[in-house]
Tab-separated table of C-alpha atoms in Angstrom:
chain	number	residue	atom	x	y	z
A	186	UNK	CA	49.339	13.075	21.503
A	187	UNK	CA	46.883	10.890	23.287
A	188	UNK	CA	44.091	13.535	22.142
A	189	UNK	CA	45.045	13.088	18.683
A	190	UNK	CA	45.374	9.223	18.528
A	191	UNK	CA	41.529	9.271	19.222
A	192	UNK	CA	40.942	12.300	16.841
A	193	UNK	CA	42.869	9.922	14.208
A	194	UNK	CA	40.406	6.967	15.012
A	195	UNK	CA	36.937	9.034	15.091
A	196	UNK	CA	38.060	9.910	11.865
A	197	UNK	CA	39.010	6.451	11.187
A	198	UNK	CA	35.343	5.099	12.060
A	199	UNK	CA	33.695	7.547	10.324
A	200	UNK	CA	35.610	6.939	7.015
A	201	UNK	CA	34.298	3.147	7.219
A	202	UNK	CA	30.570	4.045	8.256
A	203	UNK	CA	30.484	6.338	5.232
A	204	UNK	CA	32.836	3.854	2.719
A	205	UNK	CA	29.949	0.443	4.022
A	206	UNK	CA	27.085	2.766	1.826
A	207	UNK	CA	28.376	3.045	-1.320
A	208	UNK	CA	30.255	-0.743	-1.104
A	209	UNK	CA	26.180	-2.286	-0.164
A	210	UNK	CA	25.214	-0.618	-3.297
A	211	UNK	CA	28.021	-2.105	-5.549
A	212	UNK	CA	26.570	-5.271	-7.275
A	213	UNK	CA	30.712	-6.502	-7.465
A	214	UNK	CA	30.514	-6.488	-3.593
A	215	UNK	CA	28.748	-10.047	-3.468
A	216	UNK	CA	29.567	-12.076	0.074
A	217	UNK	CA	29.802	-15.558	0.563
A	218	UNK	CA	28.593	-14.968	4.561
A	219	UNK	CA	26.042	-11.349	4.000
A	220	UNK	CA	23.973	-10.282	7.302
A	221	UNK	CA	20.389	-11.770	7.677
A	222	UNK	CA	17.629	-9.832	9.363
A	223	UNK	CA	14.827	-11.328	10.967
A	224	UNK	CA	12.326	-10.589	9.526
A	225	UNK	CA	13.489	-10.237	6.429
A	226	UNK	CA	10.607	-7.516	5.783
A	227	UNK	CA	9.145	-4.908	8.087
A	228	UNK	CA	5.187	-3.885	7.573
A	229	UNK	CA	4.680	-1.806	10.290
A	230	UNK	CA	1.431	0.814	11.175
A	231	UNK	CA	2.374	4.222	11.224
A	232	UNK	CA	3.006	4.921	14.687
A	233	UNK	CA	3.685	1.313	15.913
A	234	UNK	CA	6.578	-0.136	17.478
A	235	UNK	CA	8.757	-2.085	15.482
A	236	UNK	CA	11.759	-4.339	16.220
A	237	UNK	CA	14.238	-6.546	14.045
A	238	UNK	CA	17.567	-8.767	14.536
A	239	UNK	CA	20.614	-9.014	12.751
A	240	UNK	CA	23.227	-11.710	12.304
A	241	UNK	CA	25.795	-10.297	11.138
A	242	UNK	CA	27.273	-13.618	9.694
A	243	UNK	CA	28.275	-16.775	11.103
A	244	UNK	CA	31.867	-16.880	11.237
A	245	UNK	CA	33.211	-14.314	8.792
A	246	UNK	CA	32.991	-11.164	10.473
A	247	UNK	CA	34.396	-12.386	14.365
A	248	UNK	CA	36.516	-9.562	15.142
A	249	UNK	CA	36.483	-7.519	12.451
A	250	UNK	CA	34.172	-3.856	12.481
A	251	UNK	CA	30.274	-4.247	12.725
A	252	UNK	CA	27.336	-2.053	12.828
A	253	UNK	CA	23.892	-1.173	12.168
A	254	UNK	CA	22.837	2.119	10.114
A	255	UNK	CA	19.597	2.865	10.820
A	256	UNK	CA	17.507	6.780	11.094
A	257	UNK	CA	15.932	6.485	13.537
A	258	UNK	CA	15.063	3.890	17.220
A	259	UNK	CA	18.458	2.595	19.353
A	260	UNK	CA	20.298	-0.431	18.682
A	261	UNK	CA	22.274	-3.062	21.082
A	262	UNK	CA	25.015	-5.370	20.260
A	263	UNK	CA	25.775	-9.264	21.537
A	264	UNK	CA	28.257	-10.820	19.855
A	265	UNK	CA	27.585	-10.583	16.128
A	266	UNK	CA	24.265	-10.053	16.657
A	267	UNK	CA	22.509	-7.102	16.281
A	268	UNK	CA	19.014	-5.707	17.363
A	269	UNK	CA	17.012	-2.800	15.998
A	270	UNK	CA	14.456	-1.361	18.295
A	271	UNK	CA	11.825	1.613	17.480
A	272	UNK	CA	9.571	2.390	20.253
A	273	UNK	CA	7.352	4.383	17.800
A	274	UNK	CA	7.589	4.528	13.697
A	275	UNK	CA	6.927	8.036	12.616
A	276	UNK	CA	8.973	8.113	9.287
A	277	UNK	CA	7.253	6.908	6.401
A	278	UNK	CA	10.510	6.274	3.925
A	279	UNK	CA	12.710	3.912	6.419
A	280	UNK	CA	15.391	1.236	6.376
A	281	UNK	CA	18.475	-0.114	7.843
A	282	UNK	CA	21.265	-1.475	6.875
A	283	UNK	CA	23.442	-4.462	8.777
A	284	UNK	CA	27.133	-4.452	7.523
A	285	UNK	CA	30.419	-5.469	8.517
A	286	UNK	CA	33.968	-5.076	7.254
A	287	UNK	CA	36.110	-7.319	5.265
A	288	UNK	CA	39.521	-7.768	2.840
A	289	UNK	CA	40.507	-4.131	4.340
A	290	UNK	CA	38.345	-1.611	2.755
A	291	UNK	CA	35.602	-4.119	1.672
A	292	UNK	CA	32.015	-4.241	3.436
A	293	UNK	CA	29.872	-6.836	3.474
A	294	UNK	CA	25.683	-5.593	3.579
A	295	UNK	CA	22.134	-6.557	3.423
A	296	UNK	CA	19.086	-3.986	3.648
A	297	UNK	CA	16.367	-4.547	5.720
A	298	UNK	CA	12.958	-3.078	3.582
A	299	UNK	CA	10.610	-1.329	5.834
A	300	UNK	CA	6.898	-0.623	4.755
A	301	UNK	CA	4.849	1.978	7.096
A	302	UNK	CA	1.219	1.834	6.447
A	303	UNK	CA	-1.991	3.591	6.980
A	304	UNK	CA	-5.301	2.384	6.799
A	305	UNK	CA	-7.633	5.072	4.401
A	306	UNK	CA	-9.483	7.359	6.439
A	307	UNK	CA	-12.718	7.217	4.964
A	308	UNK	CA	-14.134	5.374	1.959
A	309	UNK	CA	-17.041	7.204	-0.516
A	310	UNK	CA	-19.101	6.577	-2.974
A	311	UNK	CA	-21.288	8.889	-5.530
A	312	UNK	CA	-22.392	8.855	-9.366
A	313	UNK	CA	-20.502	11.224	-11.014
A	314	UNK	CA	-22.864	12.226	-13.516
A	315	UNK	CA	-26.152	12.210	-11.694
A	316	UNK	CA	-28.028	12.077	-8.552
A	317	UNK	CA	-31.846	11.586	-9.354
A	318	UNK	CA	-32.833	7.947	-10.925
A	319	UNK	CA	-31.035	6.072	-13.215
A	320	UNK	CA	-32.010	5.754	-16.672
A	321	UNK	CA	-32.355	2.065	-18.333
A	322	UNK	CA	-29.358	1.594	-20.507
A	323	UNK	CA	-27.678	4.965	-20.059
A	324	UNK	CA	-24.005	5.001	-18.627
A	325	UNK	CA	-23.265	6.123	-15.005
A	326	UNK	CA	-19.788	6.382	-13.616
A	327	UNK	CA	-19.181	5.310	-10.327
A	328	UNK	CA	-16.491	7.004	-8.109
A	329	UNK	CA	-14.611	5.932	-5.290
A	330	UNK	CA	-12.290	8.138	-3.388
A	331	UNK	CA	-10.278	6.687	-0.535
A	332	UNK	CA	-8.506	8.998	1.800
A	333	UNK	CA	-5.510	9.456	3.418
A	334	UNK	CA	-3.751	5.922	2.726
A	335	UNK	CA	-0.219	4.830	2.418
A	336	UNK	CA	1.362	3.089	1.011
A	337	UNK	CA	-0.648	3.672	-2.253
A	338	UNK	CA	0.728	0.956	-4.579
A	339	UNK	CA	-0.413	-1.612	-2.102
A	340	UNK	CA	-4.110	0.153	-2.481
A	341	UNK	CA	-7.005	-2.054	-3.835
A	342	UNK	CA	-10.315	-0.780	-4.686
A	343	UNK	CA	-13.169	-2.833	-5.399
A	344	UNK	CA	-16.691	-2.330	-6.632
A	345	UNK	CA	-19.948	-4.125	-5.659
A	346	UNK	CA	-23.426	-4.517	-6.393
A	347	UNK	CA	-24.442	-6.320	-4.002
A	348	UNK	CA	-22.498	-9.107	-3.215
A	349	UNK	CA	-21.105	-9.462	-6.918
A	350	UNK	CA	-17.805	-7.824	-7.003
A	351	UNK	CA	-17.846	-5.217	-10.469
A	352	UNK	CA	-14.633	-4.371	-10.905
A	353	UNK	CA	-11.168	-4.008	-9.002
A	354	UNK	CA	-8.698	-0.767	-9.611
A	355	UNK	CA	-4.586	-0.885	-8.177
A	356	UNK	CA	-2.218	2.154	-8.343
A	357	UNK	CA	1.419	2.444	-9.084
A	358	UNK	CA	3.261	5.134	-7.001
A	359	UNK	CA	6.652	5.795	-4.967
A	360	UNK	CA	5.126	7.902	-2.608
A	361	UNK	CA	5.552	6.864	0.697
A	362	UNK	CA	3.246	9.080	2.781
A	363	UNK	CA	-0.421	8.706	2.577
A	364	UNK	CA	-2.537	10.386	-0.076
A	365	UNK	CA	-6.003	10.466	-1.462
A	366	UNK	CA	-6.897	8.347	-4.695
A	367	UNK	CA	-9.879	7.720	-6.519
A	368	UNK	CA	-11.166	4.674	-9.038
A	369	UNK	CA	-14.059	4.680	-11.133
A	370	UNK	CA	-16.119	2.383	-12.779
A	371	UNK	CA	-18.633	2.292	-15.399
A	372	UNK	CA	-22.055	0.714	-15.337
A	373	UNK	CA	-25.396	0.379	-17.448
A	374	UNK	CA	-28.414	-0.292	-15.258
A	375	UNK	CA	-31.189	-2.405	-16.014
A	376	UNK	CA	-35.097	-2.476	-14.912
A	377	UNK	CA	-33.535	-5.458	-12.619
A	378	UNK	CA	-31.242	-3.102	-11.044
A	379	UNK	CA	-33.987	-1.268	-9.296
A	380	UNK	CA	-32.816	-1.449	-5.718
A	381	UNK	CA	-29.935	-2.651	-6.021
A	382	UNK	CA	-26.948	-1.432	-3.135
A	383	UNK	CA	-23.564	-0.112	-4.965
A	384	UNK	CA	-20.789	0.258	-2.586
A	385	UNK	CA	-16.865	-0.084	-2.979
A	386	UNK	CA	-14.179	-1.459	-0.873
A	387	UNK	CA	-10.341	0.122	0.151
A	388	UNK	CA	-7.693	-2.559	0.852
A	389	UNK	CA	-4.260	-2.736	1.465
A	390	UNK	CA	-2.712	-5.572	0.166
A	391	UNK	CA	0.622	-5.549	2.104
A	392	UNK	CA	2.057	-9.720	1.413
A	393	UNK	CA	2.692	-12.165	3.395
A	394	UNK	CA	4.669	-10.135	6.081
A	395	UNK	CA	1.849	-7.914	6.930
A	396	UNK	CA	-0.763	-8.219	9.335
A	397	UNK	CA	-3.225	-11.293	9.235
A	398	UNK	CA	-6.176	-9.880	8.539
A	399	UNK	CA	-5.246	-7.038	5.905
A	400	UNK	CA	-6.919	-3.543	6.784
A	401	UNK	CA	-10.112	-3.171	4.934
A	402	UNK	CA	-12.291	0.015	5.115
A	403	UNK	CA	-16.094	0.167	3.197
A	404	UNK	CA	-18.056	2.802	1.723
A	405	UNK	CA	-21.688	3.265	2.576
A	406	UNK	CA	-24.474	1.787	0.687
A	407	UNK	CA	-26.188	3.538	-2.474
A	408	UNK	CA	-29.758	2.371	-3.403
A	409	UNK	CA	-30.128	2.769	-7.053
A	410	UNK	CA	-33.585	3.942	-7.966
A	411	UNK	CA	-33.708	3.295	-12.341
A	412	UNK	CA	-37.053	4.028	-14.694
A	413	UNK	CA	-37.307	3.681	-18.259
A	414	UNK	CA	-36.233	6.214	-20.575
A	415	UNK	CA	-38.869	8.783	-22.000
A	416	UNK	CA	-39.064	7.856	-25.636
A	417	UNK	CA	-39.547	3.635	-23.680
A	418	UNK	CA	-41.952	5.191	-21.381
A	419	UNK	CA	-44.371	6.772	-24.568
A	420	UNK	CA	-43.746	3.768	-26.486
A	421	UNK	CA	-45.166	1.924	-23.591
A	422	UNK	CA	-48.497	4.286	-23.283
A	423	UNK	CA	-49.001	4.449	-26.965
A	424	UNK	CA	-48.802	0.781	-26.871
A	425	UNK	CA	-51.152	0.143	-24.686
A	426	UNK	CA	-53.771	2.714	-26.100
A	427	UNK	CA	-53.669	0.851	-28.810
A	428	UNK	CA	-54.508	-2.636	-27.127
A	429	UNK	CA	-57.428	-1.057	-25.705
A	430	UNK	CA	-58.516	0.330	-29.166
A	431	UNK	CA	-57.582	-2.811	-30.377
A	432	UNK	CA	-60.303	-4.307	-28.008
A	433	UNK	CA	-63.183	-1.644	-28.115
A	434	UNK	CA	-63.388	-2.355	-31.829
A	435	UNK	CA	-63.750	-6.253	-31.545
């Protein structure tokens, strides 16, 4: 009998863990008293440790069921609050969710939002549509591929000549793991852009609850080399024939 009274309340415990899901997801469930993380956002390097706390409420849920459902790291309890501890963040698509249970079958739940990142692994930079010199006035794409960075939709890549910023490209994806993207970008050179150093620029714009400095990786330099065209080049040399003509017959 004794056996069977804690059969009955496994089961018991289990019903509620699985019930708390579906009741977070239910917009009617709104609480007067919900959990609050700290932070209230995780942005956390792939491979870091990670930690967050959860008050469960302030007064609603004293004695009533409480818990953390998380996939991964170990949790410890004191009191109503709750804390969240991953030695080492290896899953890319995360969470956890903070509940407790109210009105009998009820639950009361907030979500904490993880983001894992990855800095790309390299940054490049070619023409796509030549290699020698650049011809005045004809159009040469510029490609940037970035590798191996997550999360994508937080990816920004810029170009530059110079120090004047071209262009900027973002992505929109729900992938979670890291993946390689490219941008391009179109540009006409000029006899003034003889010389000039194109290079483009991979950043991950993660908000105000990632890290300070937000992880920026650069491409190497191209030197641009551009010459006239050949019809400009014989207009040129017919041109100046002519001035010396011109000036043998004065």
């Amino acid at each position: 009998m004794f056996f069977l009274r804690i059969l009955l309340g496994i089961c018991i415990l289990y019903h509620f863990h699985d019930l708390h899901v579906s009741s977070c997801v239910n917009p009617e469930d709104i609480c007067e008293d919900p959990p609050v993380f700290s932070p209230s956002h995780l942005v956390v390097r792939h491979g870091d440790p990670t930690s967050a706390t959860c008050t469960v409420c302030k007064e609603q849920c004293h004695n009533k069921l409480i818990g953390l459902e998380k996939s991964l790291g170990s949790e410890s309890t004191k009191g109503t609050t709750i804390t969240w501890k991953v030695e080492k963040l290896t899953e890319w698509d995360t969470s956890a969710l903070c509940f407790y249970n109210y009105n009998n079958s009820k639950q009361c739940c907030t979500e904490l939002p993880v983001t894992v990142y990855h800095p790309p692994v390299r940054v490049s930079l070619r023409f796509m549509n030549g290699s020698g010199p650049l011809i005045v006035n004809h159009t040469y794409t510029l490609q940037c591929t970035v590798e191996d960075v997550a999360p994508v939709n937080s990816l920004i890549v810029s170009f530059y000549k110079g120090d004047t910023q071209l262009a900027q490209s973002k992505f929109h994806s729900e992938d979670k793991k890291p993946m390689t993207k490219a941008a391009t970008h179109d540009i006409n050179p000029s006899r003034e852009d003889n010389g000039a150093q194109y290079w483009c620029e991979a950043r991950l714009e993660l908000g105000p609850e990632g890290p300070e400095h937000p992880p920026v990786v650069e491409s190497e330099n191209i030197t641009s080399t551009v010459q006239l065209g050949k019809n400009r080049n014989q207009h040129g040399i017919l041109k100046t024939v002519f001035m010396e003509v011109f000036q043998l017959t004065l």
